[in-house]
Amino acid sequence: MNSSSMQSGCDLNAEAVDALRPRKREAVVRLGVMDDYGTVVIPPLLAQFAKSHPEIRVEIETGLTATMPARLGEAYDLVIAMHPEGHGDGELLRREQAVWAAAMSYSVRPHDTLPVALYPPGCLFRQWAADALDAAGMPWRLAFVSRTLAAVEAIAAQGLAITVVKARTLPSRLHILSDGLPPLPGADIRLHRARNLSRPAALLADHLQLGISQPASHILP
């Protein structure tokens, strides 16, 4: 048998042994989160987590979080959701302030009917905007409705409507409106964990809790 045949046989044996060796299963953690946090806050934290825990795969779903906590265990292992300030279950991560926002060139004109871009029913921002404008006696109309931050932001950035955002996740194309508009409530951002949480999910939960709640964190807005 020549040397090339021997080498080929060794390679085949090595491949066979490797195929029989038990492989480490990749753990999966399912995370539900608000659209703006999924765009701005969560990605750098997940990048950090992936470096220290490459064996854990995180599946993230963004959207309206009003109903997500009820599906813990079934659809999600962890949910980061927004609640009215001082209310809600779960661990308090941080407090946010809701603000009015619009295109840089937009200005509120007295007595004009305000065009507003908001999210579907069930979103706290939609409820708060309607309640605040109605209580102030300001005429307004629902100009645009979408489930995604990008779509709502795009309409507002073109000067077609005002909207409501969190002050700390204010899109760069918008600015905060204050003059002439009623104040909006504050919000609690809370972390919800499923019962009987797996160790990988608990590791991610602790990482998110630390990263979001630290006010001096250098990677968060």
Short mmCIF file of C-alpha atoms in Angstrom, two decimals, residues 6 9 38-39 63-64 68 74 81 90 101 105 129 133 137 145 189 202 208 216:
data_model
loop_
_atom_site.label_atom_id
_atom_site.label_comp_id
_atom_site.label_asym_id
_atom_site.label_seq_id
_atom_site.Cartn_x
_atom_site.Cartn_y
_atom_site.Cartn_z
CA MET A 6 -2.61 5.08 3.68
CA GLY A 9 -7.58 5.57 4.73
CA GLY A 38 -35.59 45.29 18.93
CA THR A 39 -34.13 47.91 16.62
CA GLY A 63 -44.12 43.64 17.83
CA LEU A 64 -46.84 44.77 20.20
CA MET A 68 -46.76 38.54 24.71
CA GLU A 74 -45.79 28.61 24.85
CA ALA A 81 -42.75 44.61 27.54
CA GLY A 90 -42.06 41.22 35.89
CA ALA A 101 -42.28 63.47 17.84
CA SER A 105 -39.58 70.94 9.94
CA ALA A 129 -52.16 59.82 22.52
CA LEU A 133 -55.48 64.96 22.91
CA GLY A 137 -59.74 69.36 23.58
CA VAL A 145 -51.64 52.94 11.42
CA ILE A 189 -40.04 48.51 30.80
CA ALA A 202 -31.75 32.43 32.47
CA LEU A 208 -30.46 41.71 29.39
CA ALA A 216 -24.35 54.25 32.76
#
